[in-house]
Short mmCIF file of C-alpha atoms and ligand atoms in Angstrom, two decimals:
data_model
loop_
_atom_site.label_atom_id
_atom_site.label_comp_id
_atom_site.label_asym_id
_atom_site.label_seq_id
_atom_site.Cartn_x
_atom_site.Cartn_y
_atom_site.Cartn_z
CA UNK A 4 5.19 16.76 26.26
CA UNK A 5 5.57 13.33 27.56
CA UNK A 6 2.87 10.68 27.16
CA UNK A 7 2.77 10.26 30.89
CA UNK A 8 0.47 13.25 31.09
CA UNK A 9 -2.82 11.98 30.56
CA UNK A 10 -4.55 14.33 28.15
CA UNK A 11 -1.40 13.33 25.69
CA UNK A 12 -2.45 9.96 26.20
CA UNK A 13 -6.07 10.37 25.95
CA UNK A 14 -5.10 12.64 22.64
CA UNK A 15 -2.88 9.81 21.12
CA UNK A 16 -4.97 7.19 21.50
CA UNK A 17 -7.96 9.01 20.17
CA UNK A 18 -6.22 9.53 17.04
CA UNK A 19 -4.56 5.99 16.81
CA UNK A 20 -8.83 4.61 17.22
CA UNK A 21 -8.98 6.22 14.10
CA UNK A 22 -6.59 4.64 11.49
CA UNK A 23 -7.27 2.30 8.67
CA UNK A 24 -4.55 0.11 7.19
CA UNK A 25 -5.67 -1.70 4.01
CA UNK A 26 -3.62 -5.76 3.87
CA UNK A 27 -3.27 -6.64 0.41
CA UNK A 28 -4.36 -10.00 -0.74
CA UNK A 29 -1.42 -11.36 -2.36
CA UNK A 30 0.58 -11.01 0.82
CA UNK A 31 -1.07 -13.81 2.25
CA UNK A 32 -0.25 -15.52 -0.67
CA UNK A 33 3.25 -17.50 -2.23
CA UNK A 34 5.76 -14.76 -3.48
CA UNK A 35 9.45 -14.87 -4.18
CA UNK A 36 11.81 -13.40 -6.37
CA UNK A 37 12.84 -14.35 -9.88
CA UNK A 38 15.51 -17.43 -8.45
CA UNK A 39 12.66 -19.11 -6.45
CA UNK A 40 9.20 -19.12 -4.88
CA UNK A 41 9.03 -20.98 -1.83
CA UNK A 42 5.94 -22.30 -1.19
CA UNK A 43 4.17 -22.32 2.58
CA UNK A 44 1.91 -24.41 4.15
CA UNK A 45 -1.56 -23.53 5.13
CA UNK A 46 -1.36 -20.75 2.49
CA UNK A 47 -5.30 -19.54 0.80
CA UNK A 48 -6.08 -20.96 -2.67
CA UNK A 49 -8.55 -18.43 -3.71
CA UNK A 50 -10.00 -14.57 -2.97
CA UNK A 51 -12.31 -16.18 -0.13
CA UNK A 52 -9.14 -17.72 1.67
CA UNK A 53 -7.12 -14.58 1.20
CA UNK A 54 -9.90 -12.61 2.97
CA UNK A 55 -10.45 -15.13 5.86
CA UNK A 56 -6.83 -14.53 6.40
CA UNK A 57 -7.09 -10.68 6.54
CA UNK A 58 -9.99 -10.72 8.97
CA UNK A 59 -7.85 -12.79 11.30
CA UNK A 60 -4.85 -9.72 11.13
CA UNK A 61 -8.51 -7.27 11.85
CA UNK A 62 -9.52 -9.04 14.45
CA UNK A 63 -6.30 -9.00 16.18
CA UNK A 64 -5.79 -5.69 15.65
CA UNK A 65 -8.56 -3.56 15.28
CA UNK A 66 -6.96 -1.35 12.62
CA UNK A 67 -7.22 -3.24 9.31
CA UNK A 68 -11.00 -3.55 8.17
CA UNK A 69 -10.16 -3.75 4.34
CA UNK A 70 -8.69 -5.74 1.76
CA UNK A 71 -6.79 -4.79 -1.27
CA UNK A 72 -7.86 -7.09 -4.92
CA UNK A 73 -5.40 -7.88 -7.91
CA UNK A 74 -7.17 -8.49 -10.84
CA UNK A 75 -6.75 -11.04 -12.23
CA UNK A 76 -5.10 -12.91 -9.07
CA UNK A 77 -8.76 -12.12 -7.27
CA UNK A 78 -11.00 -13.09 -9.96
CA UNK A 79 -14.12 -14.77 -9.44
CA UNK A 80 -17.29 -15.45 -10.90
CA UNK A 81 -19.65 -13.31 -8.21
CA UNK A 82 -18.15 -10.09 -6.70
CA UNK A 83 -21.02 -9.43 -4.99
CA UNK A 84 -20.75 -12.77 -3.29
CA UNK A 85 -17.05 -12.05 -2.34
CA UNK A 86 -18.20 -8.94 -0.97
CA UNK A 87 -20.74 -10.59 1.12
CA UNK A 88 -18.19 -12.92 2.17
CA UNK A 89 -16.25 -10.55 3.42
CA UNK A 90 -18.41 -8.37 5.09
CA UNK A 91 -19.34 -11.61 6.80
CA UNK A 92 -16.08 -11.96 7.82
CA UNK A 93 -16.05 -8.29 9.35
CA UNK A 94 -14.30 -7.32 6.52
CA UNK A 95 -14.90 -4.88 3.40
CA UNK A 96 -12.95 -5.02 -0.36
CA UNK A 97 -10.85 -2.10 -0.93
CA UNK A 98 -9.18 -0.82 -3.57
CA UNK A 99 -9.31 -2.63 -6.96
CA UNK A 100 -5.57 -3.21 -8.45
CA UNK A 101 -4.92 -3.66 -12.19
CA UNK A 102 -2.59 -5.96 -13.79
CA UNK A 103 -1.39 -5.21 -17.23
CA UNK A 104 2.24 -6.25 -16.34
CA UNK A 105 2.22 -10.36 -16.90
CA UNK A 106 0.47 -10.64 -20.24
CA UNK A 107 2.71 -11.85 -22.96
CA UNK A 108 1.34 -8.90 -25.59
CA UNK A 109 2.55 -6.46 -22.74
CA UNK A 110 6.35 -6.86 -23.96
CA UNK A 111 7.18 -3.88 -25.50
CA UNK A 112 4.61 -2.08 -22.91
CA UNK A 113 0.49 -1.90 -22.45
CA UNK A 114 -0.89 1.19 -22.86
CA UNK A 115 2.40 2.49 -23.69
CA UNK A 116 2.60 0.01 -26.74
CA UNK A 117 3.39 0.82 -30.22
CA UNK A 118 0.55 -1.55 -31.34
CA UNK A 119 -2.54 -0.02 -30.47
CA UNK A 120 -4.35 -3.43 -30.80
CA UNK A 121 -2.31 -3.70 -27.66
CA UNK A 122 -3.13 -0.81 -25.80
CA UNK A 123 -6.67 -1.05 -26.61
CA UNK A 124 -6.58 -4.51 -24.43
CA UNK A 125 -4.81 -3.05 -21.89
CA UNK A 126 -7.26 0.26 -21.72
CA UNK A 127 -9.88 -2.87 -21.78
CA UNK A 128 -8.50 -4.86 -18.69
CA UNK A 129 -8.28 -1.18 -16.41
CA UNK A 130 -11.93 -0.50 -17.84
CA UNK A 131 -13.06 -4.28 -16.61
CA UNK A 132 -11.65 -3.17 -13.17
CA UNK A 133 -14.06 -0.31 -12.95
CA UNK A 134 -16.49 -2.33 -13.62
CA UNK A 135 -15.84 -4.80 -10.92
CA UNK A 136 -15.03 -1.64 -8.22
CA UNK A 137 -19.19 -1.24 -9.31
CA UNK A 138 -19.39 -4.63 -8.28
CA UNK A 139 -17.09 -4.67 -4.97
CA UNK A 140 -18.20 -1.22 -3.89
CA UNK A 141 -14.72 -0.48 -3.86
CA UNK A 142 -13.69 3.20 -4.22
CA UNK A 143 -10.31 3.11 -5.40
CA UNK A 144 -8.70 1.74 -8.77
CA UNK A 145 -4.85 1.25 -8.40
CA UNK A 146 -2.87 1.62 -11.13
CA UNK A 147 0.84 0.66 -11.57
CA UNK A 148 2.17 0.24 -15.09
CA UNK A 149 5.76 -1.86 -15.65
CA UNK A 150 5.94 -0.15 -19.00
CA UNK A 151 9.25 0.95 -20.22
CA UNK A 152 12.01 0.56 -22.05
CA UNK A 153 15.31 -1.66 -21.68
CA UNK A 154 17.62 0.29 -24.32
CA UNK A 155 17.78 4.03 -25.85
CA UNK A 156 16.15 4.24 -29.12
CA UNK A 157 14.03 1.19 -28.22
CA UNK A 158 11.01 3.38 -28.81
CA UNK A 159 9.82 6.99 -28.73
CA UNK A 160 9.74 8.04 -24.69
CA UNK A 161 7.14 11.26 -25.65
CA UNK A 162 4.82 9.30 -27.93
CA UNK A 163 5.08 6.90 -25.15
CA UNK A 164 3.80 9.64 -22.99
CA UNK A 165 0.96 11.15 -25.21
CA UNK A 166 -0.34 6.84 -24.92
CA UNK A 167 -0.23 6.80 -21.35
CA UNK A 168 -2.05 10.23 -20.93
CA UNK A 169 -5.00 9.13 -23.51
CA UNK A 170 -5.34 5.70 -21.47
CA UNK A 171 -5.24 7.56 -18.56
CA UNK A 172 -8.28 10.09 -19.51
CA UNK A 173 -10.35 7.01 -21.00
CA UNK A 174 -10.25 5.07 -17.80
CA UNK A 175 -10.55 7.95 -15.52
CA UNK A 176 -13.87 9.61 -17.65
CA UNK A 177 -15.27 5.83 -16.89
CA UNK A 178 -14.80 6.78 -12.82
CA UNK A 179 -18.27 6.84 -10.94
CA UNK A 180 -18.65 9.95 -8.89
CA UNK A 181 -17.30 8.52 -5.63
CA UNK A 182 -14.82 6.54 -7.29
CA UNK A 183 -11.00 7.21 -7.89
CA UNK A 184 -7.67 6.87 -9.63
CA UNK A 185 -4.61 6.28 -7.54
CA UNK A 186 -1.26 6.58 -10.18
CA UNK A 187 1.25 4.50 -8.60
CA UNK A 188 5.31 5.35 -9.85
CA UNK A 189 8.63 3.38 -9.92
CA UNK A 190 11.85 4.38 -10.63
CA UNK A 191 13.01 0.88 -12.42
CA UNK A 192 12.12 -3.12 -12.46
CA UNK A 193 10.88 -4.56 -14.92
CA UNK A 194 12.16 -1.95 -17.70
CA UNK A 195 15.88 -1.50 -16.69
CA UNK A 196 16.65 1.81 -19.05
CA UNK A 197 13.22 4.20 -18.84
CA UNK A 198 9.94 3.22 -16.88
CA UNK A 199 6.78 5.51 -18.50
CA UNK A 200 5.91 6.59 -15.10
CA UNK A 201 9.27 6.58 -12.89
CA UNK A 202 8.38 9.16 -10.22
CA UNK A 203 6.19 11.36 -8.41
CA UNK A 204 6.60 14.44 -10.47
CA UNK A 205 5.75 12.38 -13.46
CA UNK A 206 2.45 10.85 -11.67
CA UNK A 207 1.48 13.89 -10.20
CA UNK A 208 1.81 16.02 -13.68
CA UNK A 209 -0.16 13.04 -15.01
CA UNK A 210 -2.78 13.68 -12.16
CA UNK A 211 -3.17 17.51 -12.29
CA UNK A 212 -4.01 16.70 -15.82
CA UNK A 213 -6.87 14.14 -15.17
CA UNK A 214 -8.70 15.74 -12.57
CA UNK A 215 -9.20 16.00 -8.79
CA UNK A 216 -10.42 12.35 -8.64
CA UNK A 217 -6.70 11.27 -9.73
CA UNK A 218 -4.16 11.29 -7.19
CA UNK A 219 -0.73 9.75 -6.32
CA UNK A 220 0.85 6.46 -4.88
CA UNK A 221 3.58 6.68 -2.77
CA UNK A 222 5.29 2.89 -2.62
CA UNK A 223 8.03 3.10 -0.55
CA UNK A 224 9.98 0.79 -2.31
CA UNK A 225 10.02 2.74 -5.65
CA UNK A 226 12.59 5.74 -5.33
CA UNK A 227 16.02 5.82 -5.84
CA UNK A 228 18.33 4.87 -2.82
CA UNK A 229 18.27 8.29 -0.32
CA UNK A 230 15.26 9.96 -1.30
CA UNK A 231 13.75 11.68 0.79
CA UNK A 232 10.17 10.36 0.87
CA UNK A 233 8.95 12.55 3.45
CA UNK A 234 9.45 15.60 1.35
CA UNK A 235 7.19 13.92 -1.24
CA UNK A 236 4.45 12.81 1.52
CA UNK A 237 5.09 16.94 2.51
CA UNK A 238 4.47 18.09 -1.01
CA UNK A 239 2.09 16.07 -2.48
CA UNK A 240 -0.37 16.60 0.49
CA UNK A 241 0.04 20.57 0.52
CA UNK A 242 -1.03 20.17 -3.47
CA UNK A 243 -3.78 17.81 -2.61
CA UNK A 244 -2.74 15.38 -4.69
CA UNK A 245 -1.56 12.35 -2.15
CA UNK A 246 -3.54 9.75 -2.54
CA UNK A 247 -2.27 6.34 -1.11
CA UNK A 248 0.79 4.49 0.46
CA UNK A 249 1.83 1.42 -0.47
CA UNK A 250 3.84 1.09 2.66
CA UNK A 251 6.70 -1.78 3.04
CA UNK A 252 10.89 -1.65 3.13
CA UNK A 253 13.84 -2.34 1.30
CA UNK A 254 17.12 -2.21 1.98
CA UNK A 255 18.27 -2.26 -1.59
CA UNK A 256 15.49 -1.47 -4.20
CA UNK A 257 12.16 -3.30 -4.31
CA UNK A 258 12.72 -5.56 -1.80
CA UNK A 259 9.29 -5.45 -0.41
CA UNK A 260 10.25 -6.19 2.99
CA UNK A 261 8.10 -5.37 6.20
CA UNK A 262 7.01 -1.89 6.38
CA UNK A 263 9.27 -0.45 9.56
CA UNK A 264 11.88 -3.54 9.24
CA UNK A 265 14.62 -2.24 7.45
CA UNK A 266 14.32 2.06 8.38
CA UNK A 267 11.68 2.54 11.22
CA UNK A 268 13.10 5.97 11.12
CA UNK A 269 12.21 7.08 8.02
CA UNK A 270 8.16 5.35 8.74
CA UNK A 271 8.90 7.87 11.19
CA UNK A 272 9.45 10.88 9.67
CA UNK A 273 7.09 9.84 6.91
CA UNK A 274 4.01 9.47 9.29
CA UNK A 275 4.68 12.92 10.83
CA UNK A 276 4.40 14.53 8.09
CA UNK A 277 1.04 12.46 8.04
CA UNK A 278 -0.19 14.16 11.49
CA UNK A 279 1.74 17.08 10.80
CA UNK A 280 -0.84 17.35 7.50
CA UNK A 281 -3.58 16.53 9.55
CA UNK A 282 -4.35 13.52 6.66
CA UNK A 283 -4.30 10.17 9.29
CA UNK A 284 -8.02 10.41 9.50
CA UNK A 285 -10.41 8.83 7.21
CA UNK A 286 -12.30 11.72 6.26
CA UNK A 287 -8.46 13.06 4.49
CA UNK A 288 -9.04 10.58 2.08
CA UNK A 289 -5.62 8.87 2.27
CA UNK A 290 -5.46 5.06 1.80
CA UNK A 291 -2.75 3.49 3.75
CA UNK A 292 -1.96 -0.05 2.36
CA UNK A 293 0.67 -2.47 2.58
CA UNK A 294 2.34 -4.05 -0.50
CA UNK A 295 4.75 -6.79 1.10
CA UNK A 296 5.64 -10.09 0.13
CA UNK A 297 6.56 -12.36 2.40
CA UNK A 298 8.96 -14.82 0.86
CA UNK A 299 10.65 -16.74 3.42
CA UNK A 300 8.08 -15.39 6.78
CA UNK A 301 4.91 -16.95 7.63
CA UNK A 302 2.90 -14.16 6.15
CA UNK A 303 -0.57 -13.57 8.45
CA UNK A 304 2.17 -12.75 11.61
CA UNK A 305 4.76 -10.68 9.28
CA UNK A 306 1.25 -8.90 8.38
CA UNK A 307 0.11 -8.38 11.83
CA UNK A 308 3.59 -7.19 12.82
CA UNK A 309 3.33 -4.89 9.74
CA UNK A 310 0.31 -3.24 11.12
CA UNK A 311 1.72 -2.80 14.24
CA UNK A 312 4.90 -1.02 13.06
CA UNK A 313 2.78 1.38 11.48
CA UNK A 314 0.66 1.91 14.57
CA UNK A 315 4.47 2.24 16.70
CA UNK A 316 5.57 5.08 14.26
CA UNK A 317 2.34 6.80 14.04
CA UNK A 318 2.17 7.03 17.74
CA UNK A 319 5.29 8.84 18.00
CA UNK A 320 4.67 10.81 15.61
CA UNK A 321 1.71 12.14 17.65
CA UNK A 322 3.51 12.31 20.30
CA UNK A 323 6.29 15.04 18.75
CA UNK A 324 5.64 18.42 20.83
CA UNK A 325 4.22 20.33 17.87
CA UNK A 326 4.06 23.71 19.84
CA UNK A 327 7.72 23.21 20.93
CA UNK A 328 8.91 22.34 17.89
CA UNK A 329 7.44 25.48 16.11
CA UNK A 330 8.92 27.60 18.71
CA UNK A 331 12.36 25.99 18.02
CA UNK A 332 12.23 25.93 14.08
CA UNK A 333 11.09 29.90 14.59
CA UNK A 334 13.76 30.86 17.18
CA UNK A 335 16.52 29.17 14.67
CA UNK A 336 17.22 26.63 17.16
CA UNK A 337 18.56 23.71 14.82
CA UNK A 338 19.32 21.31 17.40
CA UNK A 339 16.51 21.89 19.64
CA UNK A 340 14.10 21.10 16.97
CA UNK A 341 15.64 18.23 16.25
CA UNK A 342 15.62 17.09 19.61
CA UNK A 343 12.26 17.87 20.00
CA UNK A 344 11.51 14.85 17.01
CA UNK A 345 13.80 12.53 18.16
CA UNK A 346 12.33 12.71 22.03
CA UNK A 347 8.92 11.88 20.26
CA UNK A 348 10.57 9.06 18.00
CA UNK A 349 13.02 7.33 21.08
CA UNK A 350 9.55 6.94 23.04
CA UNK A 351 8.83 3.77 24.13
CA UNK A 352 4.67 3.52 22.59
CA UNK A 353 4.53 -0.11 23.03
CA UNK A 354 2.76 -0.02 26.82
CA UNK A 355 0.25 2.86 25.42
CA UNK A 356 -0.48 0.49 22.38
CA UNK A 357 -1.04 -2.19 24.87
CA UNK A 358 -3.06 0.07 26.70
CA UNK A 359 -5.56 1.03 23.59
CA UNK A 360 -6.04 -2.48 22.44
CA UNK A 361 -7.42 -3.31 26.19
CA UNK A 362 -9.65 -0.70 25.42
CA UNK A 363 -10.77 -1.92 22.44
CA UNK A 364 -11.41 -5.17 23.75
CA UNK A 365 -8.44 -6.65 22.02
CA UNK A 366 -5.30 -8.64 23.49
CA UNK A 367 -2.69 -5.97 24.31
CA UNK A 368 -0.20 -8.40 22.09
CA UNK A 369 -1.74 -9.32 18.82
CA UNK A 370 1.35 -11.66 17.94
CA UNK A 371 0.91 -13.50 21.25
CA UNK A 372 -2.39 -13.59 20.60
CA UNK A 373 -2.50 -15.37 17.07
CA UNK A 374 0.16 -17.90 18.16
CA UNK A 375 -1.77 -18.84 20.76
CA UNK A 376 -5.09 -18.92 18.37
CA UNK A 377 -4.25 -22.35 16.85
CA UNK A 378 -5.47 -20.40 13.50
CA UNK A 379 -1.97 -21.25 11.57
CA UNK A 380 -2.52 -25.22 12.84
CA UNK A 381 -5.92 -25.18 11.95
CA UNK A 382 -5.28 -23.55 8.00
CA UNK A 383 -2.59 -25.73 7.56
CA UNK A 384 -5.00 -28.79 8.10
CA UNK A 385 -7.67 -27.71 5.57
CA UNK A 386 -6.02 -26.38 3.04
CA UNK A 387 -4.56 -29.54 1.30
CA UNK A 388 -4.62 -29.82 -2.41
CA UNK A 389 -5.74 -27.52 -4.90
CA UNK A 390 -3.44 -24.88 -6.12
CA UNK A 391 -2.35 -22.72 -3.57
CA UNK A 392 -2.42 -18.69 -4.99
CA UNK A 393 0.47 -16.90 -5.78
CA UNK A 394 1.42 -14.29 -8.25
CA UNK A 395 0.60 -16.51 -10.96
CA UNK A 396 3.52 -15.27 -13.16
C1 LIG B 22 4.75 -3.03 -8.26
C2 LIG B 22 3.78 -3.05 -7.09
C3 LIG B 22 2.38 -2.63 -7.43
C4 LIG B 22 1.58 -3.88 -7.39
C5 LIG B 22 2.55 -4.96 -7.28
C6 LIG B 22 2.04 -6.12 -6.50
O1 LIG B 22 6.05 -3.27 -7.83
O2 LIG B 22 4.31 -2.30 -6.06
O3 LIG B 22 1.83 -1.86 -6.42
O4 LIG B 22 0.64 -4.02 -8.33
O5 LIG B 22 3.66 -4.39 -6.66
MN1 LIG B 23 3.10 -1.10 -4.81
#
């Protein structure tokens, strides 16, 4: 099945119209590593900047109508007013992220601490962001703990367990009815010896135990070199229990890189396993965001380009011949199945692309189309003085 026939086309494109990609605020922010943040020009100083930026990447492209918050990076005084701002801005506020990983009593761990003066903060801070989801009409609250431990014998890794489940079961029994609780893991960084939730089996356990408004967050920079993420995308969605990518790449560990850049293959193979599970849509319930930082790129194009990656390796994935495949994988017929995956994923999509964004009303080249905006000229002219945002570490 090529995608010169037309009802390929027409069936491509039709599914393409219908995908979401949340940006995250604090790409559009400074970010760097632990040796140095270099800081850009033109970058937002506040929420309301941050979101101006991400309705420039959904205007361009159509695809990106929501913004992730970091809390408290995004705080402000009137949520409702941000919200406003943003629908104003053709825009919505999307899932709510917590921060209990830069607060000097979160040393020895948050809601994993020993001290339970400690936890009960922390529990306080993720209970603060529900309140604020009430407030942002958000629907998701994003969780990703840096608790662990640097040495064995540093502290007890069950008890540490039995605290994470009962902050867990607080925050999640404070959930609204359309509201949910995405449990992001990471193998490593900042705890170098055990991290309190390290992978997906650990999340998803934790999940199956909360309830069917709990599900998992698949950051692709958080698994140990070689794993095979599209066997967790695979078996997570057959349980139900996927709930959210926080899409980027690494060629090392958690380099947080552009989400295609450094293995477009495996964005590949991890998005067919999205069509193949029938969960690109909406109505499936999967949030696809990016979590990037852009330390040394001019961050609203390396977003844009971002988006577009994803769009490139979802489109071959709906273009893999699903009927010949089958008929392959049934018949035994190792390297005809394979071939039948790699035709789809050595397919040019870029004219088709080009071809839907017409349609849409868009400029076929988004890139093209924000250099020649003036945007980046005219941000770099306002914003001069105050503080410019970052991850405020
Ligand atoms: C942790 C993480 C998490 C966010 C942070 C910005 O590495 O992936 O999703 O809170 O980055
Ligand atoms: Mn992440």
């Amino acid at each position: 099945m090529s995608q010169s026939d037309a009802q390929t086309r027409d069936r491509v494109k039709q599914a393409l119209r219908t995908q979401r990609i949340e940006t995250p605020s604090w790409a559009y922010a400074n970010s760097g590593t632990r040796f140095k943040v270099f800081a850009q020009e033109g970058v937002p100083r506040n929420p309301y900047e941050k979101i101006a930026d991400a309705a420039v990447v959904h205007r361009l492209t159509g695809v990106a109508p929501t913004v992730a918050l970091h809390i408290p990076w995004d705080r402000v005084d009137d949520y409702a007013d941000l919200a406003k701002y943003a629908a104003d801005q053709g825009v919505a506020l999307g899932a709510i992220n917590a921060n209990v990983f830069q607060d000097n009593d979160y040393k020895l761990g948050s809601v994993t601490n020993p001290d339970p003066g400690v936890r009960r903060k922390a529990i306080d801070h993720l209970l603060e962001c529900v309140d604020i989801m009430d407030r942002t009409g958000s629907r998701d609250l994003k969780l990703w703990f840096s608790d662990g431990t640097n040495y064995p014998g540093q502290d007890d890794i069950r008890a540490r367990q039995d605290r994470l489940a009962a902050a867990l079961r607080e925050t999640y029994d404070r959930l609204g009815d359309h509201q949910r609780l995405r449990l992001e893991y990471k193998l490593f960084e900042p705890a170098f010896y055990t991290t309190d939730v390290p992978d997906w089996g650990t999340a998803y356990a934790h999940c199956l135990e909360l309830g069917e408004k709990a599900q998992v967050v698949i950051d692709t920079g958080h698994h140990a070199p070689s794993t095979n993420i599209e066997f967790i995308v695979a078996f997570l969605l057959r349980a139900g229990k996927l709930g959210a990518f926080d899409f980027n790449s690494r060629f090392y560990a958690d380099d947080d890189l552009m989400v295609g850049a450094a293995d477009p293959f495996q964005l590949f193979r991890i998005m067919y396993e999205i069509v193949r599970g029938d969960a690109l849509r909406p109505e499936a319930g999967i949030a696809f965001m990016l979590d990037q930082c852009h330390n040394i790129e001019p961050k609203i194009p390396a977003i844009i380009r971002s988006v577009l990656n994803v769009q490139e390796a979802t489109a071959k994935a709906l273009l893999v011949d699903a009927d010949a495949l089958a008929a392959a994988q049934q018949a035994g017929d190792v390297l005809g199945a394979n071939a039948v995956l790699m035709d789809a994923y050595h397919t040019d999509v870029r004219p088709l692309l080009a071809e839907l964004r017409t349609e849409l009303g868009l400029d076929p080249d988004p890139m093209g189309a924000y250099a020649r905006s003036g945007y980046f000229d005219k941000i770099r002219a306002e914003r001069v003085g105050g503080q410019q945002a970052g991850w405020g570490a």
